[in-house]
Amino acid sequence: MFSPRPVPTAMTVSATMLVLLLSGCSDAGDGGGGGGKEPAAEAVRIQLESKDLVFPLAAYLPTPQQHAVLDVAQDVLIDQCMKRYGLRYDQRRKADPAATSDGALRYGVSSEADATRYGYANPRLVKDKPAQPPMGPNERLILAGPEADMSKPGPKSQEEAEKSAEGTSTVAGQTVPAGGCLGESARKLHTPTDDTVDNMAVQGFGLDSFARSREDSRIRAVLGQWSARMAKQGHKVDDPVKAPSQLGLKPADLNGPRAIAAAQQDVACKKETNLVGVWFSVETAYQKRVIEQNAEMLDLAKKQHEERMRLAATLTGSGA
């Protein structure tokens, strides 16, 4: 059945370097994670790769291993929903105990090994996707629900969905839930009640902290140093995240010979400037500020996440 889906060893740097890199203004806070002043950062450490970095907001979000268990739990809920219509969901996933985060390219390529093997391609995407078997119209309707009316917002929680009894189509005399079994399973697991803190809101704090860190004077300074070193290698780039496009690389060329050579030089320039270490330190400061300003909401999110994992353990028998 079709299944649409949606730190290495460290050491401190010199006192002079710390003064230059961490001389941000004191935290003023604006209640939303920002403010005109730059938050003070802790001591910069030498960080060569980004894939194993752990940020403060991670305490409020599922780990990669927990994500894997939640995926399985949602599949169980999809199957339970499909059974109501005399169908089964046979694309159940298996939790990967070795699941890792997708932070390898957070600040652009930073791993010498990945640069040599993948160039600028995302290591997690260099794999073949299995073909999905076709579905009949009723099966598709039950799984994904009727075509959504984009002018009308769908239910934000399972509690809301049950109150509104939204659903414009029926199969075997039963109303198809909003968003089909995919939508229902997601709501039951991730947003069961109206007071649920959506993980997207917590992730939004992370995205906002990352965006603010990009504009921080300390990051602009280290980016300038990295860019200058890249220029000496013949590469005109000023943004490590956008380096592939700035180098004129097409998607099909991201792990080609030219991309690999440039990515290796990119990693060397990051190492020379300690770009990853500086950026991690500054971004961490922004995350800590947003946590302080949204402590009540985030505490609730953490409690609800623990409840979600208990439900997932019940559904999967994983003991997670």
XYZ file of C-alpha atoms in Angstrom, residues 5-317:
313
model
C 5.686 10.800 3.631
C 5.291 13.724 4.173
C 30.841 16.171 19.520
C 34.233 15.354 18.626
C 37.119 16.075 21.062
C 37.087 19.782 21.819
C 39.465 22.391 23.209
C 39.106 26.056 24.015
C 40.453 28.811 21.796
C 42.703 31.658 22.839
C 41.501 34.488 25.036
C 42.127 36.987 22.233
C 39.946 35.023 19.859
C 37.209 34.794 22.471
C 37.162 38.550 22.918
C 36.848 39.054 19.183
C 34.219 36.395 18.610
C 32.090 36.626 21.724
C 31.911 40.358 22.348
C 28.171 40.454 21.679
C 26.082 42.861 23.707
C 24.243 41.732 26.817
C 20.921 39.960 26.379
C 18.008 42.369 26.424
C 15.328 39.923 25.340
C 12.107 40.927 23.621
C 9.779 38.124 24.698
C 9.992 36.415 21.320
C 13.567 35.280 21.032
C 14.997 38.400 19.489
C 15.739 41.946 20.431
C 18.223 44.412 19.031
C 21.099 43.225 21.179
C 23.162 40.108 20.669
C 23.142 37.563 23.511
C 26.410 36.812 25.243
C 27.792 33.437 24.194
C 29.791 30.926 26.168
C 33.391 30.078 25.371
C 33.926 28.935 21.802
C 35.222 25.416 21.431
C 36.917 23.856 18.463
C 34.206 21.967 16.595
C 35.069 20.346 13.295
C 31.728 18.769 12.375
C 28.087 19.748 12.892
C 26.305 16.399 12.732
C 26.790 15.554 16.434
C 26.080 18.974 17.921
C 23.453 19.039 20.669
C 21.515 22.294 21.050
C 19.521 23.449 24.100
C 16.174 23.091 22.305
C 16.902 19.409 21.737
C 15.695 18.814 25.300
C 12.178 19.677 24.118
C 12.133 17.637 20.910
C 12.252 13.914 20.087
C 15.660 12.374 19.579
C 16.286 10.655 16.226
C 15.653 7.301 17.910
C 12.394 8.589 19.403
C 11.367 9.907 15.991
C 11.843 6.391 14.641
C 9.604 4.929 17.388
C 6.976 7.624 16.758
C 6.964 6.746 13.060
C 6.169 3.131 13.924
C 3.501 4.219 16.414
C 1.826 6.384 13.782
C 1.812 3.465 11.371
C 0.021 1.372 14.026
C -2.601 4.121 14.361
C -2.997 4.280 10.573
C -3.565 0.539 10.495
C -6.132 0.755 13.305
C -7.978 3.427 11.341
C -7.869 1.463 8.079
C -9.311 -1.600 9.840
C -12.526 0.322 10.419
C -13.041 0.179 6.673
C -12.030 -3.436 6.243
C -8.541 -2.541 4.985
C -5.025 -2.924 6.332
C -1.992 -0.659 6.214
C 0.913 -2.787 5.106
C 3.664 -0.194 4.811
C 4.567 -0.354 8.508
C 8.067 0.902 9.253
C 10.606 -0.480 11.701
C 12.277 1.718 14.292
C 15.950 2.294 13.589
C 17.910 2.205 16.874
C 20.871 3.736 15.038
C 18.887 6.702 13.690
C 20.881 9.922 13.542
C 20.004 13.594 13.283
C 20.055 15.471 10.002
C 22.520 18.093 11.204
C 25.371 17.124 8.896
C 24.707 20.132 6.630
C 23.486 22.610 9.255
C 26.351 24.983 8.478
C 27.088 23.468 5.106
C 29.360 20.473 4.642
C 31.712 20.076 7.608
C 32.805 16.428 7.585
C 36.010 15.561 5.714
C 34.754 12.013 5.202
C 31.372 13.146 3.869
C 32.977 15.759 1.611
C 35.223 13.096 0.116
C 32.418 10.589 -0.379
C 29.374 12.748 -1.107
C 30.664 16.194 -2.047
C 27.795 18.593 -1.352
C 25.059 15.941 -1.510
C 23.061 15.142 1.611
C 24.356 11.752 2.855
C 20.863 10.808 4.039
C 19.354 11.323 0.593
C 21.864 9.342 -1.445
C 19.782 6.201 -1.602
C 17.173 4.629 -3.803
C 13.550 4.944 -2.760
C 11.414 1.818 -3.138
C 8.563 1.932 -5.616
C 5.126 2.353 -4.066
C 2.318 0.016 -5.126
C -0.801 1.628 -6.645
C -4.015 2.192 -4.690
C -7.657 2.104 -5.641
C -9.805 5.277 -5.297
C -11.498 4.217 -2.060
C -8.222 3.104 -0.550
C -6.639 6.434 -1.452
C -9.603 8.348 -0.044
C -9.504 6.486 3.262
C -5.756 6.844 3.631
C -5.390 10.529 2.698
C -8.961 11.811 3.035
C -11.025 13.868 0.622
C -9.319 16.651 -1.252
C -8.899 19.503 1.191
C -10.600 22.849 0.740
C -7.613 25.165 1.146
C -9.919 28.074 2.050
C -11.002 26.227 5.191
C -8.402 25.336 7.825
C -8.506 21.718 8.929
C -8.745 20.649 12.581
C -5.618 21.393 14.567
C -6.160 18.602 17.094
C -7.985 15.292 17.354
C -10.186 16.854 20.016
C -11.232 19.536 17.536
C -11.747 16.988 14.769
C -14.087 14.904 16.934
C -16.092 17.974 17.972
C -16.521 19.191 14.412
C -17.080 15.728 12.930
C -15.472 17.092 9.797
C -15.566 14.802 6.795
C -17.416 15.167 3.533
C -17.049 11.635 2.176
C -18.142 8.252 3.407
C -16.932 4.736 2.700
C -18.872 1.657 3.802
C -21.287 3.951 5.607
C -18.533 5.558 7.654
C -17.316 9.131 7.430
C -13.711 9.499 6.356
C -11.814 11.585 8.947
C -10.284 14.903 7.984
C -7.014 14.130 6.274
C -7.940 10.458 6.150
C -6.213 7.905 8.331
C -2.922 9.739 7.839
C -4.426 12.905 9.334
C -6.205 11.112 12.151
C -3.121 9.124 13.178
C -0.975 12.257 13.216
C -3.472 14.131 15.369
C -3.955 11.265 17.825
C -0.218 10.971 18.329
C 1.047 14.534 18.011
C -1.906 16.881 18.716
C -4.543 14.933 20.659
C -6.003 17.912 22.560
C -6.535 21.588 21.910
C -3.835 22.574 24.401
C -1.154 20.439 22.736
C 2.051 22.315 21.960
C 2.809 21.495 18.348
C 6.363 20.288 17.751
C 6.421 22.668 14.803
C 6.221 25.573 17.263
C 9.281 24.274 19.123
C 11.082 23.667 15.848
C 10.099 27.192 14.873
C 12.082 28.521 17.846
C 15.084 26.647 16.484
C 14.612 28.032 12.984
C 14.237 31.543 14.367
C 17.387 31.180 16.499
C 19.296 29.930 13.464
C 18.046 32.844 11.345
C 18.988 35.388 14.029
C 22.422 33.825 14.456
C 23.081 34.241 10.724
C 22.716 38.022 11.160
C 24.855 38.162 14.309
C 28.020 40.261 13.962
C 30.163 37.383 15.260
C 28.827 35.046 12.575
C 29.189 37.666 9.849
C 32.820 38.047 10.914
C 33.642 34.333 10.773
C 31.737 33.972 7.503
C 33.919 36.719 6.070
C 37.021 34.821 7.139
C 35.723 31.573 5.635
C 34.719 33.333 2.415
C 38.168 34.927 2.064
C 39.853 31.556 2.440
C 37.500 30.017 -0.109
C 38.335 32.857 -2.515
C 42.011 31.936 -2.279
C 40.982 28.477 -3.500
C 39.196 30.033 -6.484
C 35.645 29.830 -5.079
C 33.482 32.957 -4.911
C 31.047 32.126 -2.099
C 29.797 33.958 0.978
C 27.259 31.535 2.465
C 28.278 27.965 3.413
C 24.678 26.780 3.345
C 24.192 28.097 -0.183
C 27.698 27.211 -1.371
C 26.561 24.544 -3.863
C 24.279 26.941 -5.755
C 26.791 29.787 -5.499
C 29.326 27.456 -7.085
C 26.892 26.809 -9.917
C 26.410 23.153 -9.073
C 23.241 21.489 -10.321
C 21.447 18.882 -8.162
C 22.797 16.050 -10.314
C 26.364 17.335 -9.821
C 26.392 17.635 -6.016
C 28.446 14.472 -5.584
C 30.470 14.790 -8.788
C 34.271 15.292 -8.992
C 34.098 19.123 -9.041
C 31.710 19.189 -6.089
C 33.874 16.783 -4.088
C 37.013 18.860 -4.673
C 35.216 22.092 -3.668
C 33.588 20.466 -0.640
C 36.960 19.210 0.611
C 38.385 22.742 0.351
C 35.226 24.101 2.008
C 35.721 21.807 5.017
C 39.393 22.814 5.251
C 38.410 26.500 5.306
C 35.819 25.847 8.014
C 38.461 24.064 10.045
C 40.918 26.974 9.693
C 38.306 29.496 10.877
C 36.517 27.217 13.394
C 33.283 28.279 11.700
C 31.296 25.394 13.162
C 32.501 26.053 16.696
C 31.774 29.781 16.541
C 28.369 29.347 14.953
C 27.365 26.635 17.408
C 28.321 28.835 20.354
C 26.396 31.843 19.041
C 23.325 29.884 17.957
C 23.274 28.176 21.359
C 23.099 31.609 22.990
C 20.051 32.521 20.910
C 18.367 29.234 21.781
C 18.998 29.712 25.496
C 17.420 33.148 25.293
C 14.286 31.857 23.588
C 14.023 29.057 26.148
C 14.144 31.564 29.005
C 11.471 33.677 27.329
C 9.145 30.729 26.636
C 9.842 28.526 29.647
C 6.193 27.773 30.505
C 5.289 26.713 26.989
C 8.404 24.608 26.587
C 7.917 22.888 29.941
C 4.423 21.918 28.795
C 5.853 20.697 25.490
C 8.328 18.488 27.343
C 5.596 16.941 29.519
C 3.428 16.288 26.489
C 6.350 14.736 24.651
C 6.865 12.324 27.557
C 3.170 11.401 27.383
C 3.496 10.906 23.618
C 6.406 8.528 24.073
C 4.446 6.524 26.653
C 1.604 6.186 24.145
C 4.068 5.174 21.433
C 5.500 2.509 23.727
C 2.004 1.131 24.315
C 1.274 1.025 20.603
C 4.565 -0.500 19.546
C 5.467 -2.583 22.591
